[in-house]
Coordinates of C-alpha atoms in Angstrom, one line a residue:
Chain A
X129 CA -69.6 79.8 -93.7
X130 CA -68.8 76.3 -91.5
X131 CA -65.4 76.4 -90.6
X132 CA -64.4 73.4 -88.5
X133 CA -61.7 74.9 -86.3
X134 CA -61.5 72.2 -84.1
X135 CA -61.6 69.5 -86.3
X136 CA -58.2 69.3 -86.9
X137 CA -55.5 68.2 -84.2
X138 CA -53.8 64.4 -82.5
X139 CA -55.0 64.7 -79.0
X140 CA -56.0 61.9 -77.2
X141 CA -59.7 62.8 -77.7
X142 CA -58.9 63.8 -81.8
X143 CA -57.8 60.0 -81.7
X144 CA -60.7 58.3 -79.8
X145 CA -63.2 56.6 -82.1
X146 CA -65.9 58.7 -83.3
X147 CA -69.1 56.5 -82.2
X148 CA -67.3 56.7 -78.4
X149 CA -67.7 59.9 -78.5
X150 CA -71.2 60.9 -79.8
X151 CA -72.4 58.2 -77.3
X152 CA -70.3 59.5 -74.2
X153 CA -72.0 63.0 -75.1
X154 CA -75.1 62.3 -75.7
X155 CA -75.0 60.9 -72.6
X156 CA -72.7 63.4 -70.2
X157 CA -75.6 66.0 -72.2
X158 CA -78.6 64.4 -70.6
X159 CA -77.0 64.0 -67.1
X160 CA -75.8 67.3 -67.2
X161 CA -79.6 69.0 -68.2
X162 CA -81.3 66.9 -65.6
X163 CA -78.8 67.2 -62.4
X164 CA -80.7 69.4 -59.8
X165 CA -78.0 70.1 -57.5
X166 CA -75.5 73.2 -58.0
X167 CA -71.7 70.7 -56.9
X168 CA -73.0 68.4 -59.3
X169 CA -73.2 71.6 -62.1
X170 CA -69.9 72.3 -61.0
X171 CA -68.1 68.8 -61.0
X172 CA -69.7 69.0 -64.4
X173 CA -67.8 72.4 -66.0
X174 CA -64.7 71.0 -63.8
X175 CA -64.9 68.0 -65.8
X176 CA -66.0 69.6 -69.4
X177 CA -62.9 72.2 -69.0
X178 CA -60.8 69.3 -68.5
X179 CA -61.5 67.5 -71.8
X180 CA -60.9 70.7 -73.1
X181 CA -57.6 70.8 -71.9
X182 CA -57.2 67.5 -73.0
X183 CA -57.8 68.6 -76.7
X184 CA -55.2 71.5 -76.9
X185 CA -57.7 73.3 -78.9
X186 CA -57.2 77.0 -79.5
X187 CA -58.5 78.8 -76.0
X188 CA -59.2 82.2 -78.1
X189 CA -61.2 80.5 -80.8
X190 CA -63.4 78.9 -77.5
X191 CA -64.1 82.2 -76.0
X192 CA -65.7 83.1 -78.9
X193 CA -68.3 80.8 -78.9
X194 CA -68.7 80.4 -75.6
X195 CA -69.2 84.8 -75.8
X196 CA -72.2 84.0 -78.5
X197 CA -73.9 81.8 -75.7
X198 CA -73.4 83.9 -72.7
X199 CA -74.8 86.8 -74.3
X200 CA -78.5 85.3 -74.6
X201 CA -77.8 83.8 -70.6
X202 CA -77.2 87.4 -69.7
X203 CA -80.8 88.2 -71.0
X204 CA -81.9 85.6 -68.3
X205 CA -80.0 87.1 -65.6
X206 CA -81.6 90.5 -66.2
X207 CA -84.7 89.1 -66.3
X208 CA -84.8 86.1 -63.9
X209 CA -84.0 87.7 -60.6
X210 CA -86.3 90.4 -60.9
X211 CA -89.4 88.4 -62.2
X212 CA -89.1 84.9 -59.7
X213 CA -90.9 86.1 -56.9
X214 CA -90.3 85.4 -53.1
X215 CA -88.3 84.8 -51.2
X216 CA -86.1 87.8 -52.0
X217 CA -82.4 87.9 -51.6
X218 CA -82.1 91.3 -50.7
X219 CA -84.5 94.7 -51.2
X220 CA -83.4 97.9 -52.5
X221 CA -86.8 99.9 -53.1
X222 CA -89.4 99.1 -55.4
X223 CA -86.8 96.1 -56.8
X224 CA -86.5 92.7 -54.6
X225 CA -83.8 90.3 -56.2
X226 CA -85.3 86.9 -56.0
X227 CA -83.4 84.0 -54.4
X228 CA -84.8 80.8 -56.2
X229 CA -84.5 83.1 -59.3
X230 CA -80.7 83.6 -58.6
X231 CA -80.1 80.2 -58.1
X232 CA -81.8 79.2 -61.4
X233 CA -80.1 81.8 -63.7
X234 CA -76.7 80.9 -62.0
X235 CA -77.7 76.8 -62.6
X236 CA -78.8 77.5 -66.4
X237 CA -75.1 79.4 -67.0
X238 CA -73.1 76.3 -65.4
X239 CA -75.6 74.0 -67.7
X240 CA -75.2 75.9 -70.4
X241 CA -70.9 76.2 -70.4
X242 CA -70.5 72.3 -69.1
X243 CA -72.7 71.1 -72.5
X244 CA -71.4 73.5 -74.6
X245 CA -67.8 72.8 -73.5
X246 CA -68.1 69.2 -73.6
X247 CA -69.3 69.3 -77.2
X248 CA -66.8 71.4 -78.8
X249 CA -64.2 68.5 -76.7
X250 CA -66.1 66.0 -77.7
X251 CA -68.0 66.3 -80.9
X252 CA -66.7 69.8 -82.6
X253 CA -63.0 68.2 -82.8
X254 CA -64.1 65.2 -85.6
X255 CA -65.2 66.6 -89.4
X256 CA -68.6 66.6 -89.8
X257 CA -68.4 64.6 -92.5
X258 CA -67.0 62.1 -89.6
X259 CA -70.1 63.1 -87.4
X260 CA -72.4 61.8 -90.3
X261 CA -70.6 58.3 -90.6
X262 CA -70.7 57.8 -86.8
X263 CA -74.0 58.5 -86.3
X264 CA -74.9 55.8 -89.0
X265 CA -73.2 53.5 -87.6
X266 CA -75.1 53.8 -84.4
X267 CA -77.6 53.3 -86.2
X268 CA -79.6 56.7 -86.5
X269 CA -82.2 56.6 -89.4
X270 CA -80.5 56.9 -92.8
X271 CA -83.3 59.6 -93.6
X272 CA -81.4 61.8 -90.4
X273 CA -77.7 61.5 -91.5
X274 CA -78.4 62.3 -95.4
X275 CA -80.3 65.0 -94.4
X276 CA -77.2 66.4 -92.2
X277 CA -74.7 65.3 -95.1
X278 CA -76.5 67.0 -97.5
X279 CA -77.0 70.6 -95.7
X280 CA -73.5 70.2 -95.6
X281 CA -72.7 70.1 -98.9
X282 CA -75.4 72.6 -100.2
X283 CA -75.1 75.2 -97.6
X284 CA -71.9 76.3 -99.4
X285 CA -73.8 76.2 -102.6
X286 CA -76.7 78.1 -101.7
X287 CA -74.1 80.6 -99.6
X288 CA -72.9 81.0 -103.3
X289 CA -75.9 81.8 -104.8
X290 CA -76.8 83.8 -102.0
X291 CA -74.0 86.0 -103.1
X292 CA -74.1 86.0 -106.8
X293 CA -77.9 87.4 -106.0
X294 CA -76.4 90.0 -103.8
X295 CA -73.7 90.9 -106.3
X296 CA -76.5 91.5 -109.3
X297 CA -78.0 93.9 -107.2
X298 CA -75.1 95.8 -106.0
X299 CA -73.8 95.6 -109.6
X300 CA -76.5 97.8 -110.5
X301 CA -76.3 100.2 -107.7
X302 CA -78.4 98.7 -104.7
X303 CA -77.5 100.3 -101.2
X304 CA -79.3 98.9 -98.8
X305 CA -81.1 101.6 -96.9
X306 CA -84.0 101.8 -93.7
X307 CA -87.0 101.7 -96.7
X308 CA -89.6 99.9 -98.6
X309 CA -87.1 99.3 -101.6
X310 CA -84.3 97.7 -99.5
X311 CA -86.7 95.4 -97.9
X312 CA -88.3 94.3 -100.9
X313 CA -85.2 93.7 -102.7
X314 CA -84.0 91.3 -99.7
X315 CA -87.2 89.5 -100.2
X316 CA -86.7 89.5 -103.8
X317 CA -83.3 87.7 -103.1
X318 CA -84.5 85.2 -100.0
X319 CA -87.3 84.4 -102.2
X320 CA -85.3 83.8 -105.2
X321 CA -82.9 81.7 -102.9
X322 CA -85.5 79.1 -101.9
X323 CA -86.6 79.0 -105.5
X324 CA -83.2 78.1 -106.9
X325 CA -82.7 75.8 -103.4
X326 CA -85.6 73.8 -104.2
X327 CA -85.0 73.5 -108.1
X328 CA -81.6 72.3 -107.4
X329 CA -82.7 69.6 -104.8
X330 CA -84.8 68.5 -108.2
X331 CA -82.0 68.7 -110.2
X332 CA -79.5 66.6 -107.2
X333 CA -82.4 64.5 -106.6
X334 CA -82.6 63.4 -110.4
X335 CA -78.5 63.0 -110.4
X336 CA -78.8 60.3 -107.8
X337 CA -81.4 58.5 -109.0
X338 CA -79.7 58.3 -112.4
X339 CA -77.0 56.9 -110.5
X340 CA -79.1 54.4 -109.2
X341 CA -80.1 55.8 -105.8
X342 CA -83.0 54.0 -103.9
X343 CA -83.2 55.6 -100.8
X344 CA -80.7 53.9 -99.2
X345 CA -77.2 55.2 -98.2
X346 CA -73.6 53.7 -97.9
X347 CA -70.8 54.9 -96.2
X348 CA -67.3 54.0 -96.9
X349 CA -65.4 54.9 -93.8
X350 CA -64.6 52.3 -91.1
X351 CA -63.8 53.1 -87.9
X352 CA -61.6 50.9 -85.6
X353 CA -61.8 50.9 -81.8
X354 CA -58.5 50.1 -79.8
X355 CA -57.5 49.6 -76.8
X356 CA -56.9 53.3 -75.4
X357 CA -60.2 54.5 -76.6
X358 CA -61.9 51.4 -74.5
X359 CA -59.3 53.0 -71.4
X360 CA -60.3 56.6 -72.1
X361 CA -64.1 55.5 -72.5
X362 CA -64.0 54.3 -69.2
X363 CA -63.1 57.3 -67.8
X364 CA -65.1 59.3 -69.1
X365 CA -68.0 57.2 -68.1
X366 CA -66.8 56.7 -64.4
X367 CA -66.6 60.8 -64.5
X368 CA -70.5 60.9 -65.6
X369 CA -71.3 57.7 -62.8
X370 CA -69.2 60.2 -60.0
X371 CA -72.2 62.4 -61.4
X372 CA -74.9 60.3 -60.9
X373 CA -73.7 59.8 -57.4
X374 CA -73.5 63.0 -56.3
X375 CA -77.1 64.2 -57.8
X376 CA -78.5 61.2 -55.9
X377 CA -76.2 62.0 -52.8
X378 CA -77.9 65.2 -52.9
X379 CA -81.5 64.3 -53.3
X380 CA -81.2 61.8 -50.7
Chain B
X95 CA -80.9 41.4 -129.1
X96 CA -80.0 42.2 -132.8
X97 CA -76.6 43.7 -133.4
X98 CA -78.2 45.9 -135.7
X99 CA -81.3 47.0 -133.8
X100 CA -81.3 50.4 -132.5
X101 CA -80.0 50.8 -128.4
X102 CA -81.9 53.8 -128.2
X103 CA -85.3 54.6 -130.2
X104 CA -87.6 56.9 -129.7
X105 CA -90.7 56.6 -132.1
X106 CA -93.1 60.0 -132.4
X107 CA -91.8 61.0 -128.8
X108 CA -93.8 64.7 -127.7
X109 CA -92.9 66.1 -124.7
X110 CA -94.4 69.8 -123.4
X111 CA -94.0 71.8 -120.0
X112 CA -97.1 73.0 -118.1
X113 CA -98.5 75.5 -119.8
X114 CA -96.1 75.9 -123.0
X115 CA -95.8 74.6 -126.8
X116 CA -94.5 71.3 -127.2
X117 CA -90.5 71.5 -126.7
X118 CA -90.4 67.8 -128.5
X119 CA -92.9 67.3 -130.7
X120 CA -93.2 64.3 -132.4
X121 CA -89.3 63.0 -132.7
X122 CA -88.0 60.3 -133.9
X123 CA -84.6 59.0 -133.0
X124 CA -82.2 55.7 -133.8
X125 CA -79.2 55.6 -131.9
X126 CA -77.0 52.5 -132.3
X127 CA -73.9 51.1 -131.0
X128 CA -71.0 52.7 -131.5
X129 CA -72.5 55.8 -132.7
X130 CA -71.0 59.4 -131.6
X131 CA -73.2 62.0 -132.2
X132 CA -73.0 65.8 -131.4
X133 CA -76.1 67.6 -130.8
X134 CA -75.7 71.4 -131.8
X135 CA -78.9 73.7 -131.6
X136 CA -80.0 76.9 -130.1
X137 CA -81.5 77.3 -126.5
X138 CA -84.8 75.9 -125.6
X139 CA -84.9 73.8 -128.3
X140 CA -85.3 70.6 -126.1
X141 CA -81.8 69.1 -126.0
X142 CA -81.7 68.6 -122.2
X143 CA -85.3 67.8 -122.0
X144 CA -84.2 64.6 -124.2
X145 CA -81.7 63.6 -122.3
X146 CA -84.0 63.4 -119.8
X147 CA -86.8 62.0 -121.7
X148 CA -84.1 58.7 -122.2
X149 CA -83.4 59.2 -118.8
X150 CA -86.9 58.8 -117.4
X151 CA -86.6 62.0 -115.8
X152 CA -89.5 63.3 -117.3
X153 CA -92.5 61.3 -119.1
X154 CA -93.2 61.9 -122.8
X155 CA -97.1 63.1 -123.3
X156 CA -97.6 60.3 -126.5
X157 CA -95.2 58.1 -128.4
X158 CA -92.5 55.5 -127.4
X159 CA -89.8 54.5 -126.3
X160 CA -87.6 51.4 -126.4
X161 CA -84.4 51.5 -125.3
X162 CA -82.0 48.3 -125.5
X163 CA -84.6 46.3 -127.5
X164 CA -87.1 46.6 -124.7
X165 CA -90.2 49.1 -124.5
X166 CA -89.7 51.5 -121.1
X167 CA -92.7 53.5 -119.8
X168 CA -93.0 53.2 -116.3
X169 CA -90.1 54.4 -113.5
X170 CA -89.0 51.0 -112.4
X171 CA -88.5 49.7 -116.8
X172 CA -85.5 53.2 -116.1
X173 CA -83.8 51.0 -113.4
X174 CA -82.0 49.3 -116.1
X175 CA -81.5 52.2 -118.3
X176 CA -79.6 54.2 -115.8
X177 CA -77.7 51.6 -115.0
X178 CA -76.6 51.4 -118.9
X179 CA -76.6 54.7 -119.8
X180 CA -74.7 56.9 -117.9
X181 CA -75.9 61.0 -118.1
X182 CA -73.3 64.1 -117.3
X183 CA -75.2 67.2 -115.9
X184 CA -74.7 70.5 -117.4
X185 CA -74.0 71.9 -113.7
X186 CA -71.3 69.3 -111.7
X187 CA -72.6 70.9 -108.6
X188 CA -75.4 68.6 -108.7
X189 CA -74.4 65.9 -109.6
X190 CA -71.2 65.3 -106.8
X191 CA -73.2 65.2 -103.4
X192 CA -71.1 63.0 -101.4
X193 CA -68.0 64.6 -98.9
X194 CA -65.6 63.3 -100.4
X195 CA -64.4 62.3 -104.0
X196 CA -64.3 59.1 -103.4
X197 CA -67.9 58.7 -101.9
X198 CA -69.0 60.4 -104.4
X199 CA -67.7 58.1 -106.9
X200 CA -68.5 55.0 -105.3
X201 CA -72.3 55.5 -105.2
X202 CA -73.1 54.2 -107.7
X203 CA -71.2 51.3 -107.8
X204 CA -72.7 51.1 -104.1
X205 CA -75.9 50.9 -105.4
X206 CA -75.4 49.1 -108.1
X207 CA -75.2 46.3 -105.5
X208 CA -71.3 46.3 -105.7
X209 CA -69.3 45.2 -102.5
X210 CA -67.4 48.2 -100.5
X211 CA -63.6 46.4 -101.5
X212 CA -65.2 46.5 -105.1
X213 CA -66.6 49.7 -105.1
X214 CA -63.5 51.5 -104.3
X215 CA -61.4 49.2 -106.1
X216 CA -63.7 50.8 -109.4
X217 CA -63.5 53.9 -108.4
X218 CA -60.0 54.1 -107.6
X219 CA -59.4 52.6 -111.3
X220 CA -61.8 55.4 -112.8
X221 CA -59.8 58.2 -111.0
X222 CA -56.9 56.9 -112.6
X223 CA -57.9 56.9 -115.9
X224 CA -59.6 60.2 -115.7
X225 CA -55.7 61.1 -114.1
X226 CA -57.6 62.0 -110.6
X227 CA -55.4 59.7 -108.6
X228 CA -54.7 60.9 -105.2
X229 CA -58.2 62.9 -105.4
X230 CA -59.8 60.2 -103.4
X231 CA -60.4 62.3 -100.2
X232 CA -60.5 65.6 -101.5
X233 CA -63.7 67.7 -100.4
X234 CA -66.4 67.8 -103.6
X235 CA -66.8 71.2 -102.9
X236 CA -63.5 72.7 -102.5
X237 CA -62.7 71.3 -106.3
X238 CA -62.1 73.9 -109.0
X239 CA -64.6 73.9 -112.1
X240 CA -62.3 72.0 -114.1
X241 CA -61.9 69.5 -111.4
X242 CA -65.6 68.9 -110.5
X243 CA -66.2 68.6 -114.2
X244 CA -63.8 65.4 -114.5
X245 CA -64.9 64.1 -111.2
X246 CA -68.7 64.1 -112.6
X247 CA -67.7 62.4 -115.2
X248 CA -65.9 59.2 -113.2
X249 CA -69.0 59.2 -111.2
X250 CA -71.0 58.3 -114.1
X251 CA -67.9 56.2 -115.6
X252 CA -67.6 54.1 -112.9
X253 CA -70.8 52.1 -112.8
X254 CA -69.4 51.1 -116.3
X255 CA -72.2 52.5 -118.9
X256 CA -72.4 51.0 -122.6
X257 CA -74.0 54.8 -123.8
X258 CA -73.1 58.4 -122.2
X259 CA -75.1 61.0 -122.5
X260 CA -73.1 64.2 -121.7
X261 CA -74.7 67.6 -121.5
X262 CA -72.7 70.9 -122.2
X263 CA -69.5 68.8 -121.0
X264 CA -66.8 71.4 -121.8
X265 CA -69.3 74.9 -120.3
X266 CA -67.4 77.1 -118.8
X267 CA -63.4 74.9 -119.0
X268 CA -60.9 76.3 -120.1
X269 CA -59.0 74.8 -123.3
X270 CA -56.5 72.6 -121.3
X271 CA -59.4 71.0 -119.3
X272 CA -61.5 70.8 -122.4
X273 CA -58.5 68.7 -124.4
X274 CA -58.4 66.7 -121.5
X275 CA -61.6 65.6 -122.0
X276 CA -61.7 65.5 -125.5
X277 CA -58.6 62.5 -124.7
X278 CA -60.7 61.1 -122.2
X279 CA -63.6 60.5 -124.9
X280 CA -61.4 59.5 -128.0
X281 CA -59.9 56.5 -125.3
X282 CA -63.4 55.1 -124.4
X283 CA -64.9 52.3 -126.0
X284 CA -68.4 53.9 -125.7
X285 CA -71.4 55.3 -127.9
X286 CA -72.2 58.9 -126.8
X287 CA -74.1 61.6 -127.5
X288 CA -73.2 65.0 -126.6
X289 CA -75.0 68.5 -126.2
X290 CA -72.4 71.2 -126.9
X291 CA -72.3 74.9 -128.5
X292 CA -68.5 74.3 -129.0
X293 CA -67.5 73.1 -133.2
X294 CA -64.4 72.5 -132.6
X295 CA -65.2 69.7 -129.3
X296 CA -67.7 68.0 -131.3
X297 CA -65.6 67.8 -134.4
X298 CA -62.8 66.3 -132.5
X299 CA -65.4 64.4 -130.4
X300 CA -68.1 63.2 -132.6
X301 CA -68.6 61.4 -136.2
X302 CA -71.9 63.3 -136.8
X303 CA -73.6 66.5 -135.9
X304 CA -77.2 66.8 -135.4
X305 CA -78.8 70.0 -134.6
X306 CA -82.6 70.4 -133.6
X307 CA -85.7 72.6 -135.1
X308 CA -89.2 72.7 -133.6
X309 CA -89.2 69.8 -131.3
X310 CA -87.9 67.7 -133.9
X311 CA -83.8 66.3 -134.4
X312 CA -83.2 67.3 -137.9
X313 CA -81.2 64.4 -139.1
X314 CA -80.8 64.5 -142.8
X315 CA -79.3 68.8 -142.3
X316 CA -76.0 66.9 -140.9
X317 CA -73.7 70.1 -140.5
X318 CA -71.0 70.4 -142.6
X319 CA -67.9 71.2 -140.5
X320 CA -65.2 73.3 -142.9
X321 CA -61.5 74.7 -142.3
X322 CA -61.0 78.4 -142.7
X323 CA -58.4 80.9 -142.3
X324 CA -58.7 83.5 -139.6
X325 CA -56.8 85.8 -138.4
X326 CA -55.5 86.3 -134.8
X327 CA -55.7 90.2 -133.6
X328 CA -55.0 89.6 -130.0
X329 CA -51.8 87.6 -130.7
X330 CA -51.6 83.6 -129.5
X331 CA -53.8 84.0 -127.0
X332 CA -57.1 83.2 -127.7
X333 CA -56.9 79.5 -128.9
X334 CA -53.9 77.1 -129.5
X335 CA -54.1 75.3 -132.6
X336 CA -53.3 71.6 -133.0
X337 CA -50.6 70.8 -135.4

């Protein structure tokens, strides 16, 4: 259901401390959403490819995602163009492509791949497990990371049950079909999921408090900055400052 | 505390679900030190639901309860209690959480108020005697049955309990898994009392079988456990016998 294909590798970026990261994302993300100005878009995929050179990380397993995304973009290039208004690019009939509309579809795409490509650099090549730890340690609410920690270890469990309730019912001849039975059965089996979901949260929830649980969370992993992460850091943030630059350059 | 006062007693203890007849009704139970005691009895006839009761899971509808020589009723008098009684879920699945094995283990220690060095110093010891070591960053969930069942039970080892309370322990392991475990008990130097369908685990296991009838442990029926001589139709397979 989650693979982590990424996750795995001893690149420069596998090796730089977790908490770097998320921060150095979190930030490149915002700077990337709010720059304006199409160079600054593209100094930003020119820069997101390159950590994802840096990585090594399978090129066909990043085409695939990167196919998911582009597919709801194209549904904004087949509308945006036609729908923007004035001024038109060009004329052919009843149909004017808009020019601001153009310009915004072709900004969203450039958006779109730098943040994606930075994050599968940056943030899909630790465990999430990892993810979880780091994002205690800079201090998000415990109440955020346990909830992330914890869909990760249930989602396989529910997956699970998910099929054993799919199983019974093929078991005993179910095809799904285009009619009422199908569709009831599927609700029978979502329903039944959410029932079982929420009577094993009771039953986890009573685990951890008989263990003592009071609603706060530990974590045992340490992480350890050194000095090539502090180098590597820099770079990264003197690559999102060049940004900066240029989007002001530009609105100047 | 009196060495021979009761750790566990439950005096005229009822207990019913919404809507539904009483599942304990009125039972009375002594459980000392050093006891061992199998319960054996059909389904729904309240064996979980009394685990829990001692637990503080659920609150009984009348009666009490005083468990290590001190009266419990409200959630924070369980604090205590969980921390010295230690309870196996029938289902592992819910009871390991954490990532990793090691986390996993380690909470309760953790919470317990135990240092991180000490935490995983306990927990590392736990996995050792349960023969885990080397388990320590495996994924919970990637663990076979067997697996998950043992790593339960060093979670609730390792924050060092004086009773266990183990539910179905040996459901669904196979006979290797299940020895191990019966080992694992016979080396502990801990009263326990165990829910299980299986003769032969509580026999090896336990020094006295209980069974339960309308809401109530039936403690003067103990069951008489017997040899007999049966025959094996589908060759060695089906159990090995001790010798």
């Amino acid at each position: 259901m989650i693979n982590e294909p990424f996750a795995a590798g001893n690149s420069l970026i596998h090796n730089l401390d977790p908490r770097i990261r998320v921060g150095l994302a979190s930030v490149y993300c915002f700077v990337i959403a709010l720059a304006k100005h199409t160079p600054v878009l593209l100094a930003a995929i020119v820069i997101s490819l390159s950590l994802i050179f840096i990585t090594r990380v399978n090129p066909r397993e990043i085409a695939r995602r990167l196919v998911i995304v582009n597919v709801l973009i194209f549904l904004l290039w087949a509308v945006l163009p036609l729908t923007y208004g004035d001024p038109a690019l060009f004329r052919a009939g009843p149909f004017s492509i808009s020019g601001p509309g153009t310009k915004l579809a072709a900004q969203i795409t450039l958006k779109c791949n730098a943040i994606l490509l930075a994050f599968i650099a940056l943030i899909a090549t630790m465990p999430l497990v990892t993810l979880g730890h780091a994002l205690n340690r800079l201090r998000v609410p415990a109440k955020i990371v346990l909830l992330l920690l914890m869909t990760y270890r249930y989602v396989f469990v529910i997956e699970q049950e998910y099929h054993r309730l799919l199983r019974a019912a093929r078991i005993r001849g179910f095809r799904p079909g285009t009619n009422l039975h199908t569709y009831k059965t599927y609700a029978y089996v979502v329903g039944m999921l959410f029932v079982r979901a929420a009577a094993r949260a009771e039953r986890v929830n009573q685990a951890m408090r008989c263990r003592g649980f009071n609603g706060k969370f530990y974590t045992l992993q340490q992480f350890e900055t050194v000095r090539h992460d502090w180098i590597l850091a820099t770079i990264i943030t003197a690559m999102i400052i060049c940004l900066l630059f240029l989007e002001w350059s530009h609105r100047a | 505390m009196n060495a021979n006062q009761p750790l566990i007693c439950l005096k005229q203890i009822s207990f019913s679900y919404p809507e539904a007849p009483p599942v304990i009704n009125q039972l009375d139970l002594d459980f000392y030190r050093g006891d061992r005691i199998g319960l054996m009895a059909p389904n729904g006839s309240g064996k979980t639901t009394l685990f829990h009761l001692i637990m503080g899971l659920l609150k009984p509808i009348s009666g009490q309860m005083e468990i290590f020589g001190k009266p419990v009723k409200e959630e924070k008098d369980f604090f205590e209690v969980r921390r010295r009684i230690g309870l196996l879920f029938q289902d592992a699945d819910d009871q390991l959480f954490s990532p990793t094995v090691l986390e996993d283990v380690a909470f309760g220690p953790l919470n317990l108020g135990k240092s991180k060095t000490e935490a995983i110093e306990i927990s590392r010891k736990t996995l050792e005697f349960l023969g885990l070591a080397g388990f320590e960053n495996r994924i919970t969930f990637k663990l076979s049955g067997g697996e998950k069942k043992l790593v339960s039970l060093a979670t609730v080892l390792a924050m060092e309990p004086e009773i266990l309370l183990l539910d179905e322990p040996i459901n669904g392991l196979d006979r290797k898994t299940s020895g191990k475990l019966i080992d694992v008990l016979k080396n502990l130097d801990l009263s326990y009392m165990i829910i299980s369908h299986d003769i032969d685990f509580l026999d090896a296991t336990t020094h006295a079988i209980y069974t339960m009838a309308n809401g109530k442990i039936l403690v003067d029926q103990q069951m008489q456990v017997h040899q007999h001589v049966h025959a094996h139709p589908h060759g060695t397979y089906p159990h090995a016998h001790e010798t």
